[in-house]
Short mmCIF file of C-alpha atoms in Angstrom, two decimals:
data_model
loop_
_atom_site.label_atom_id
_atom_site.label_comp_id
_atom_site.label_asym_id
_atom_site.label_seq_id
_atom_site.Cartn_x
_atom_site.Cartn_y
_atom_site.Cartn_z
CA MET Y 167 -16.49 4.91 6.79
CA GLN Y 168 -15.68 5.15 3.08
CA PRO Y 169 -12.04 4.16 2.49
CA PRO Y 170 -9.81 6.77 0.85
CA ALA Y 171 -8.88 6.25 -2.76
CA LEU Y 172 -5.18 6.34 -1.94
CA SER Y 173 -2.95 5.80 1.09
CA LEU Y 174 0.53 7.31 0.96
CA VAL Y 175 2.98 5.45 3.19
CA ILE Y 176 6.20 7.35 3.94
CA PRO Y 177 8.94 5.62 5.96
CA ALA Y 178 11.05 8.24 7.72
CA TYR Y 179 14.29 8.02 9.67
CA ASN Y 180 15.83 11.31 10.87
CA GLU Y 181 13.84 13.27 8.29
CA GLU Y 182 12.92 16.40 10.26
CA LYS Y 183 14.60 18.62 7.64
CA ARG Y 184 13.25 17.06 4.45
CA LEU Y 185 9.72 16.11 5.52
CA PRO Y 186 8.24 19.66 5.63
CA VAL Y 187 9.14 20.28 1.99
CA SER Y 188 7.89 16.87 0.89
CA LEU Y 189 4.63 17.18 2.82
CA ALA Y 190 4.02 20.62 1.33
CA ARG Y 191 4.46 19.14 -2.17
CA ILE Y 192 2.04 16.35 -1.31
CA ALA Y 193 -0.50 18.86 0.04
CA ASP Y 194 -0.27 20.94 -3.15
CA TRP Y 195 -0.76 17.82 -5.26
CA LEU Y 196 -3.71 16.57 -3.24
CA GLY Y 197 -5.27 20.04 -3.41
CA SER Y 198 -5.24 19.83 -7.21
CA ARG Y 199 -7.08 16.51 -7.30
CA PRO Y 200 -10.86 16.03 -7.42
CA PRO Y 201 -12.62 15.87 -4.03
CA ALA Y 202 -13.92 12.45 -5.08
CA SER Y 203 -10.36 11.07 -4.81
CA PRO Y 204 -9.56 11.48 -1.09
CA ALA Y 205 -6.24 10.30 0.29
CA GLU Y 206 -4.53 9.67 3.61
CA VAL Y 207 -0.87 10.17 4.51
CA ILE Y 208 0.82 7.71 6.88
CA ILE Y 209 4.27 8.71 8.12
CA VAL Y 210 6.19 5.98 9.93
CA ASP Y 211 8.92 7.28 12.20
CA ASP Y 212 11.50 4.49 12.27
CA GLY Y 213 12.93 5.21 15.71
CA SER Y 214 14.47 8.54 14.71
CA SER Y 215 16.93 10.30 17.00
CA ASP Y 216 15.73 13.71 15.84
CA ARG Y 217 12.26 15.35 15.91
CA THR Y 218 10.91 13.54 12.84
CA ALA Y 219 7.58 12.51 14.41
CA ALA Y 220 6.89 15.89 16.03
CA VAL Y 221 7.80 17.79 12.85
CA ALA Y 222 5.64 15.45 10.76
CA GLU Y 223 2.63 15.96 13.04
CA LYS Y 224 2.99 19.74 13.18
CA THR Y 225 3.61 20.13 9.45
CA ALA Y 226 0.86 17.79 8.28
CA ALA Y 227 -1.66 19.38 10.65
CA GLY Y 228 -0.70 22.86 9.49
CA LEU Y 229 -1.17 21.85 5.86
CA GLY Y 230 -4.55 20.31 6.56
CA LEU Y 231 -3.44 16.86 5.44
CA PRO Y 232 -5.44 13.80 6.55
CA PHE Y 233 -2.56 12.05 8.27
CA ARG Y 234 -1.38 9.58 10.87
CA VAL Y 235 2.06 9.27 12.38
CA ILE Y 236 3.20 5.83 13.52
CA ARG Y 237 6.17 5.78 15.89
CA LEU Y 238 8.28 2.65 15.99
CA PRO Y 239 9.91 2.10 19.40
CA ARG Y 240 13.42 1.94 17.94
CA ASN Y 241 15.16 1.93 14.56
CA LEU Y 242 13.99 -1.34 13.00
CA GLY Y 243 14.78 -0.65 9.35
CA LYS Y 244 13.02 0.70 6.28
CA GLY Y 245 11.34 -2.62 5.52
CA ALA Y 246 9.84 -2.77 9.01
CA ALA Y 247 8.63 0.84 8.71
CA VAL Y 248 7.02 0.23 5.33
CA ARG Y 249 5.35 -2.92 6.60
CA ALA Y 250 3.93 -1.12 9.64
CA GLY Y 251 2.54 1.68 7.48
CA VAL Y 252 1.09 -0.51 4.75
CA LEU Y 253 -0.72 -2.74 7.24
CA GLU Y 254 -2.34 0.39 8.76
CA ALA Y 255 -3.41 1.77 5.36
CA ARG Y 256 -7.11 1.95 4.50
CA GLY Y 257 -6.89 3.12 0.90
CA ASN Y 258 -8.08 1.28 -2.20
CA HIS Y 259 -4.51 1.76 -3.43
CA VAL Y 260 -1.38 2.03 -1.30
CA LEU Y 261 1.63 4.02 -2.48
CA VAL Y 262 4.97 3.53 -0.76
CA THR Y 263 7.18 6.56 -1.38
CA ASP Y 264 10.47 7.84 0.00
CA ALA Y 265 10.49 10.83 2.35
CA ASP Y 266 12.63 12.88 -0.04
CA LEU Y 267 10.22 12.37 -2.99
CA SER Y 268 13.08 11.46 -5.31
CA THR Y 269 10.25 10.44 -7.60
CA PRO Y 270 7.79 13.37 -7.68
CA ILE Y 271 4.42 12.54 -6.16
CA GLU Y 272 2.69 13.47 -9.43
CA GLU Y 273 4.19 10.34 -11.02
CA VAL Y 274 1.70 8.18 -9.12
CA ASP Y 275 -0.78 8.84 -11.92
CA LYS Y 276 1.46 6.79 -14.22
CA LEU Y 277 1.34 3.87 -11.79
CA LEU Y 278 -2.43 4.13 -11.43
CA ALA Y 279 -2.79 4.22 -15.21
CA ALA Y 280 -0.91 0.92 -15.48
CA GLY Y 281 -3.99 -0.78 -14.02
CA ALA Y 282 -1.94 -3.52 -12.37
CA PRO Y 283 -2.30 -4.88 -8.82
CA VAL Y 284 1.38 -4.03 -8.31
CA ALA Y 285 2.93 -1.13 -10.24
CA ILE Y 286 6.49 -0.06 -9.50
CA GLY Y 287 8.37 3.05 -10.50
CA SER Y 288 11.51 2.22 -12.44
CA ARG Y 289 14.72 3.97 -13.42
CA GLY Y 290 15.70 1.04 -15.62
CA VAL Y 291 13.08 1.35 -18.36
CA ASP Y 292 13.83 4.87 -19.64
CA ALA Y 293 17.18 6.30 -18.51
CA THR Y 294 16.29 9.75 -19.89
CA LEU Y 295 13.88 10.19 -16.97
CA VAL Y 296 16.73 10.00 -14.45
CA LYS Y 297 17.40 13.72 -14.07
CA GLN Y 298 20.04 13.66 -11.33
CA ARG Y 299 22.30 10.66 -11.33
CA GLN Y 300 24.03 8.81 -8.53
CA SER Y 301 27.79 8.47 -8.24
CA LEU Y 302 29.49 6.01 -10.58
CA PHE Y 303 30.11 3.71 -7.61
CA ARG Y 304 26.41 3.62 -6.70
CA VAL Y 305 25.37 3.13 -10.32
CA ALA Y 306 27.80 0.19 -10.67
CA SER Y 307 26.70 -1.27 -7.33
CA GLY Y 308 23.07 -0.96 -8.37
CA LYS Y 309 23.68 -2.78 -11.65
CA LEU Y 310 25.51 -5.57 -9.85
CA PHE Y 311 22.72 -5.82 -7.27
CA ASN Y 312 20.02 -5.96 -9.94
CA GLY Y 313 21.94 -8.63 -11.83
CA LEU Y 314 22.00 -10.77 -8.71
CA VAL Y 315 18.32 -10.07 -8.04
CA GLN Y 316 17.39 -11.27 -11.51
CA LEU Y 317 19.65 -14.32 -11.24
CA LEU Y 318 18.75 -15.39 -7.72
CA VAL Y 319 15.35 -14.02 -6.76
CA VAL Y 320 12.98 -12.36 -9.22
CA SER Y 321 13.74 -12.17 -12.94
CA GLY Y 322 12.54 -9.69 -15.53
CA ILE Y 323 12.43 -6.57 -13.34
CA ARG Y 324 15.05 -3.97 -14.24
CA ASP Y 325 14.78 -1.84 -11.08
CA THR Y 326 13.51 -3.31 -7.81
CA GLN Y 327 14.92 -0.53 -5.63
CA CYS Y 328 13.18 2.65 -6.76
CA GLY Y 329 11.28 3.84 -3.69
CA PHE Y 330 7.97 4.39 -5.45
CA LYS Y 331 5.61 1.40 -5.49
CA LEU Y 332 1.83 1.12 -5.75
CA PHE Y 333 -0.30 -1.80 -4.59
CA THR Y 334 -4.02 -2.43 -4.64
CA ALA Y 335 -5.38 -2.90 -1.12
CA ASP Y 336 -5.67 -6.67 -1.56
CA ALA Y 337 -2.17 -7.04 -2.97
CA ALA Y 338 -0.69 -4.83 -0.25
CA HIS Y 339 -2.32 -6.88 2.50
CA GLU Y 340 -1.36 -10.25 1.04
CA VAL Y 341 2.23 -9.23 0.40
CA PHE Y 342 3.01 -7.38 3.61
CA THR Y 343 1.32 -9.79 6.01
CA ARG Y 344 3.86 -12.32 4.71
CA ALA Y 345 6.88 -10.00 4.47
CA THR Y 346 9.66 -10.37 7.04
CA VAL Y 347 12.70 -8.44 5.76
CA ASP Y 348 13.24 -5.37 7.94
CA ARG Y 349 15.95 -3.51 6.06
CA PHE Y 350 16.96 -2.50 2.56
CA ALA Y 351 16.25 -5.71 0.61
CA PHE Y 352 12.57 -5.58 1.58
CA ASP Y 353 11.64 -4.43 -1.94
CA VAL Y 354 13.01 -7.64 -3.43
CA GLU Y 355 11.12 -9.79 -0.94
CA ALA Y 356 7.87 -7.87 -1.57
CA LEU Y 357 8.15 -8.31 -5.32
CA LEU Y 358 8.97 -12.01 -5.05
CA LEU Y 359 5.99 -12.48 -2.75
CA ALA Y 360 3.75 -10.59 -5.19
CA ARG Y 361 4.88 -12.84 -8.03
CA ARG Y 362 4.45 -16.02 -5.98
CA LEU Y 363 0.97 -14.82 -5.03
CA GLY Y 364 0.08 -14.53 -8.70
CA TYR Y 365 -0.06 -10.74 -8.98
CA HIS Y 366 1.00 -9.05 -12.21
CA ILE Y 367 3.80 -6.52 -11.66
CA ALA Y 368 3.93 -3.54 -14.02
CA GLU Y 369 7.30 -1.77 -14.24
CA VAL Y 370 6.64 1.86 -15.10
CA PRO Y 371 9.27 4.45 -16.11
CA VAL Y 372 9.15 7.46 -13.78
CA LEU Y 373 11.00 10.71 -13.22
CA TRP Y 374 13.73 10.36 -10.61
CA PHE Y 375 16.08 12.86 -8.99
CA ASN Y 376 18.97 11.54 -6.90
CA SER Y 377 19.14 12.84 -3.34
CA PRO Y 378 22.76 13.19 -2.18
CA ASP Y 379 21.62 12.78 1.44
CA THR Y 380 20.97 9.06 1.04
CA ARG Y 381 20.01 6.89 4.02
CA VAL Y 382 21.61 3.77 2.49
CA GLY Y 383 25.14 3.50 3.84
CA PHE Y 384 27.87 1.10 2.76
CA GLY Y 385 26.94 -1.36 5.51
CA GLY Y 386 23.30 -1.29 4.50
CA GLY Y 387 24.26 -2.00 0.92
CA LEU Y 388 26.32 -5.03 1.94
CA GLU Y 389 23.44 -6.24 4.08
CA ALA Y 390 21.09 -6.00 1.09
CA PHE Y 391 23.46 -8.10 -1.03
CA ALA Y 392 23.71 -10.75 1.69
CA ALA Y 393 19.92 -10.79 2.17
CA LEU Y 394 19.35 -11.95 -1.42
CA PHE Y 395 20.72 -15.36 -0.58
CA ARG Y 396 18.15 -15.73 2.21
CA ILE Y 397 15.05 -14.23 0.63
CA ARG Y 398 14.22 -16.98 -1.87
CA ARG Y 399 14.43 -19.69 0.81
CA ARG Y 400 12.46 -17.61 3.32
CA VAL Y 401 9.69 -16.76 0.84
CA SER Y 402 9.34 -20.42 -0.15
CA ARG Y 403 8.93 -21.32 3.52
CA THR Y 404 6.44 -18.47 4.06
CA MET Y 405 4.31 -19.48 1.07
CA ARG Y 406 4.12 -23.06 2.31
CA ALA Y 407 2.93 -21.82 5.70
CA HIS Y 408 0.56 -19.18 4.27
CA PRO Y 409 -0.45 -20.22 0.74
CA ALA Y 410 -2.22 -17.81 -1.56
CA PRO Y 411 -6.02 -17.99 -1.51
CA PRO Y 412 -7.66 -18.81 -4.85
CA LYS Y 413 -8.33 -15.71 -6.94
CA GLY Y 414 -11.72 -15.39 -8.56
#
Protein backbone atom coordinates (compact mmCIF):
# COMPACT_ATOMS: atom_id res chain seq x y z
CA MET A 1 0.00 0.00 0.00
CA GLN A 2 1.27 3.46 -0.92
CA PRO A 3 2.31 5.33 2.25
CA PRO A 4 0.54 8.63 2.94
CA ALA A 5 2.47 11.80 2.34
CA LEU A 6 1.94 12.93 5.92
CA SER A 7 1.12 11.37 9.28
CA LEU A 8 -0.31 13.66 11.95
CA VAL A 9 0.40 12.37 15.46
CA ILE A 10 -1.73 13.96 18.19
CA PRO A 11 -1.06 13.04 21.83
CA ALA A 12 -4.23 13.54 23.86
CA TYR A 13 -4.93 13.43 27.58
CA ASN A 14 -8.48 14.34 28.72
CA GLU A 15 -9.14 16.16 25.45
CA GLU A 16 -12.77 15.22 24.78
CA LYS A 17 -13.77 18.91 24.67
CA ARG A 18 -11.00 20.29 22.47
CA LEU A 19 -10.46 17.42 20.03
CA PRO A 20 -13.70 17.85 18.00
CA VAL A 21 -12.81 21.44 17.11
CA SER A 22 -9.21 20.55 16.29
CA LEU A 23 -10.18 17.54 14.18
CA ALA A 24 -12.69 19.65 12.25
CA ARG A 25 -9.92 22.17 11.48
CA ILE A 26 -7.66 19.36 10.33
CA ALA A 27 -10.43 17.93 8.12
CA ASP A 28 -11.01 21.33 6.51
CA TRP A 29 -7.30 21.73 5.88
CA LEU A 30 -6.90 18.25 4.41
CA GLY A 31 -9.94 18.85 2.21
CA SER A 32 -8.20 21.86 0.67
CA ARG A 33 -5.07 19.89 -0.25
CA PRO A 34 -4.48 18.03 -3.52
CA PRO A 35 -5.67 14.39 -3.59
CA ALA A 36 -2.08 13.43 -4.43
CA SER A 37 -1.05 14.43 -0.89
CA PRO A 38 -2.96 11.96 1.30
CA ALA A 39 -2.55 12.01 5.07
CA GLU A 40 -3.39 9.92 8.11
CA VAL A 41 -4.33 11.12 11.60
CA ILE A 42 -3.11 9.16 14.63
CA ILE A 43 -4.63 10.15 17.97
CA VAL A 44 -2.94 8.65 21.02
CA ASP A 45 -5.14 8.57 24.10
CA ASP A 46 -2.70 8.77 27.01
CA GLY A 47 -4.82 6.93 29.56
CA SER A 48 -7.49 9.63 29.77
CA SER A 49 -10.10 9.57 32.51
CA ASP A 50 -12.70 11.12 30.21
CA ARG A 51 -14.11 9.98 26.84
CA THR A 52 -11.16 11.18 24.74
CA ALA A 53 -10.78 7.97 22.71
CA ALA A 54 -14.50 7.51 22.05
CA VAL A 55 -14.95 11.17 21.08
CA ALA A 56 -11.90 11.01 18.81
CA GLU A 57 -13.21 7.92 17.03
CA LYS A 58 -16.72 9.29 16.57
CA THR A 59 -15.57 12.74 15.45
CA ALA A 60 -12.87 11.55 13.05
CA ALA A 61 -15.22 8.99 11.49
CA GLY A 62 -17.94 11.60 11.08
CA LEU A 63 -15.51 13.95 9.35
CA GLY A 64 -14.30 11.24 7.01
CA LEU A 65 -10.73 11.47 8.27
CA PRO A 66 -8.34 8.56 7.65
CA PHE A 67 -7.53 7.94 11.30
CA ARG A 68 -6.39 5.54 13.98
CA VAL A 69 -6.83 5.85 17.72
CA ILE A 70 -4.19 4.28 19.95
CA ARG A 71 -5.21 3.76 23.58
CA LEU A 72 -2.45 3.60 26.16
CA PRO A 73 -3.40 1.43 29.16
CA ARG A 74 -2.76 4.23 31.66
CA ASN A 75 -1.41 7.78 31.76
CA LEU A 76 2.24 7.35 30.78
CA GLY A 77 3.09 10.91 29.78
CA LYS A 78 3.17 13.01 26.63
CA GLY A 79 6.55 11.67 25.57
CA ALA A 80 5.30 8.09 25.76
CA ALA A 81 2.17 9.01 23.78
CA VAL A 82 4.16 10.77 21.06
CA ARG A 83 6.56 7.84 20.82
CA ALA A 84 3.71 5.34 20.48
CA GLY A 85 2.09 7.39 17.72
CA VAL A 86 5.25 8.14 15.78
CA LEU A 87 6.31 4.49 15.73
CA GLU A 88 2.89 3.59 14.26
CA ALA A 89 3.06 6.30 11.58
CA ARG A 90 3.35 5.29 7.92
CA GLY A 91 3.76 8.71 6.33
CA ASN A 92 6.74 10.00 4.37
CA HIS A 93 6.71 12.87 6.88
CA VAL A 94 5.49 12.73 10.48
CA LEU A 95 4.08 15.81 12.18
CA VAL A 96 3.72 15.85 15.96
CA THR A 97 1.15 18.46 16.97
CA ASP A 98 -0.69 19.35 20.16
CA ALA A 99 -4.37 18.51 20.52
CA ASP A 100 -5.33 22.17 20.93
CA LEU A 101 -3.58 23.22 17.68
CA SER A 102 -1.88 26.15 19.41
CA THR A 103 0.06 26.29 16.17
CA PRO A 104 -2.50 26.20 13.34
CA ILE A 105 -2.27 23.08 11.20
CA GLU A 106 -1.72 25.22 8.08
CA GLU A 107 1.74 26.13 9.42
CA VAL A 108 3.00 22.65 8.51
CA ASP A 109 3.63 23.96 5.00
CA LYS A 110 6.37 26.17 6.45
CA LEU A 111 8.03 23.14 8.02
CA LEU A 112 7.77 21.14 4.79
CA ALA A 113 9.25 24.05 2.85
CA ALA A 114 12.31 24.02 5.11
CA GLY A 115 13.35 20.78 3.41
CA ALA A 116 15.11 19.46 6.51
CA PRO A 117 14.90 15.96 7.99
CA VAL A 118 13.81 17.60 11.25
CA ALA A 119 11.91 20.90 11.16
CA ILE A 120 10.53 22.38 14.37
CA GLY A 121 8.05 25.16 14.92
CA SER A 122 9.51 27.94 17.03
CA ARG A 123 8.22 30.87 19.06
CA GLY A 124 11.76 32.09 19.62
CA VAL A 125 12.68 33.16 16.10
CA ASP A 126 9.98 35.78 15.44
CA ALA A 127 8.11 36.96 18.54
CA THR A 128 5.56 38.85 16.42
CA LEU A 129 4.03 35.50 15.44
CA VAL A 130 3.09 34.75 19.06
CA LYS A 131 -0.48 36.06 18.99
CA GLN A 132 -1.63 35.09 22.48
CA ARG A 133 1.05 35.12 25.13
CA GLN A 134 1.53 33.04 28.24
CA SER A 135 1.61 34.49 31.74
CA LEU A 136 4.76 36.33 32.79
CA PHE A 137 5.61 33.42 35.10
CA ARG A 138 5.43 30.90 32.25
CA VAL A 139 7.40 33.15 29.91
CA ALA A 140 10.15 33.57 32.54
CA SER A 141 10.14 29.84 33.31
CA GLY A 142 10.39 29.06 29.61
CA LYS A 143 13.38 31.36 29.16
CA LEU A 144 15.13 29.80 32.14
CA PHE A 145 14.38 26.31 30.84
CA ASN A 146 15.69 27.12 27.37
CA GLY A 147 18.84 28.64 28.84
CA LEU A 148 19.51 25.41 30.68
CA VAL A 149 18.71 23.35 27.58
CA GLN A 150 21.25 25.30 25.56
CA LEU A 151 23.85 25.09 28.32
CA LEU A 152 23.41 21.45 29.26
CA VAL A 153 21.87 19.53 26.38
CA VAL A 154 21.43 20.97 22.89
CA SER A 155 22.76 24.40 21.94
CA GLY A 156 21.60 26.78 19.24
CA ILE A 157 17.86 26.04 19.39
CA ARG A 158 15.78 28.92 20.74
CA ASP A 159 12.56 26.99 21.37
CA THR A 160 12.59 23.23 21.97
CA GLN A 161 9.12 23.11 23.52
CA CYS A 162 6.74 24.30 20.82
CA GLY A 163 4.45 21.33 20.18
CA PHE A 164 4.77 21.36 16.41
CA LYS A 165 7.58 19.22 14.98
CA LEU A 166 8.05 17.54 11.61
CA PHE A 167 10.30 14.57 10.87
CA THR A 168 11.01 12.62 7.72
CA ALA A 169 10.03 8.97 8.12
CA ASP A 170 13.65 7.87 8.51
CA ALA A 171 14.47 10.55 11.06
CA ALA A 172 11.29 9.82 13.03
CA HIS A 173 12.08 6.12 13.21
CA GLU A 174 15.73 6.58 14.18
CA VAL A 175 14.95 9.16 16.84
CA PHE A 176 11.92 7.59 18.48
CA THR A 177 13.19 4.01 18.55
CA ARG A 178 15.95 5.39 20.78
CA ALA A 179 13.84 7.82 22.82
CA THR A 180 13.05 6.95 26.44
CA VAL A 181 11.72 10.10 28.14
CA ASP A 182 8.01 9.67 28.87
CA ARG A 183 7.00 13.13 30.04
CA PHE A 184 7.50 16.78 29.22
CA ALA A 185 11.24 16.90 28.48
CA PHE A 186 10.83 14.41 25.63
CA ASP A 187 11.25 17.21 23.06
CA VAL A 188 14.76 17.95 24.34
CA GLU A 189 15.75 14.29 24.20
CA ALA A 190 14.35 13.91 20.67
CA LEU A 191 16.29 16.92 19.41
CA LEU A 192 19.52 15.81 21.06
CA LEU A 193 19.09 12.36 19.52
CA ALA A 194 18.44 13.92 16.11
CA ARG A 195 21.62 15.98 16.39
CA ARG A 196 23.69 13.01 17.58
CA LEU A 197 22.31 10.99 14.66
CA GLY A 198 23.58 13.64 12.26
CA TYR A 199 20.24 15.12 11.18
CA HIS A 200 20.00 18.81 10.37
CA ILE A 201 17.39 20.59 12.51
CA ALA A 202 15.63 23.59 10.97
CA GLU A 203 14.01 25.99 13.45
CA VAL A 204 11.08 27.63 11.70
CA PRO A 205 9.05 30.60 13.02
CA VAL A 206 5.35 29.72 13.24
CA LEU A 207 2.11 31.28 14.39
CA TRP A 208 1.27 30.35 17.97
CA PHE A 209 -1.74 31.03 20.18
CA ASN A 210 -1.48 30.27 23.89
CA SER A 211 -4.13 27.93 25.27
CA PRO A 212 -5.04 28.83 28.86
CA ASP A 213 -6.12 25.23 29.48
CA THR A 214 -2.54 23.95 29.56
CA ARG A 215 -1.75 20.32 30.46
CA VAL A 216 1.67 21.25 31.90
CA GLY A 217 1.26 21.74 35.63
CA PHE A 218 3.81 23.08 38.10
CA GLY A 219 4.94 19.56 38.99
CA GLY A 220 5.40 18.66 35.35
CA GLY A 221 7.50 21.77 34.83
CA LEU A 222 9.78 20.87 37.73
CA GLU A 223 10.09 17.34 36.38
CA ALA A 224 11.16 18.72 33.00
CA PHE A 225 13.88 20.83 34.64
CA ALA A 226 15.17 17.83 36.59
CA ALA A 227 15.13 15.63 33.48
CA LEU A 228 17.67 17.85 31.71
CA PHE A 229 20.39 16.63 34.02
CA ARG A 230 19.67 13.03 33.02
CA ILE A 231 19.03 13.35 29.30
CA ARG A 232 22.59 14.01 28.11
CA ARG A 233 23.95 11.01 30.03
CA ARG A 234 21.09 8.77 28.91
CA VAL A 235 21.41 9.75 25.24
CA SER A 236 25.16 9.10 25.31
CA ARG A 237 24.49 5.64 26.70
CA THR A 238 21.74 5.00 24.12
CA MET A 239 23.95 6.04 21.20
CA ARG A 240 26.72 3.71 22.35
CA ALA A 241 24.23 0.83 22.47
CA HIS A 242 22.48 1.78 19.20
CA PRO A 243 24.91 3.78 17.05
CA ALA A 244 23.70 5.64 13.99
CA PRO A 245 23.97 3.72 10.71
CA PRO A 246 26.13 5.35 8.03
CA LYS A 247 24.18 7.80 5.87
CA GLY A 248 24.66 7.60 2.14
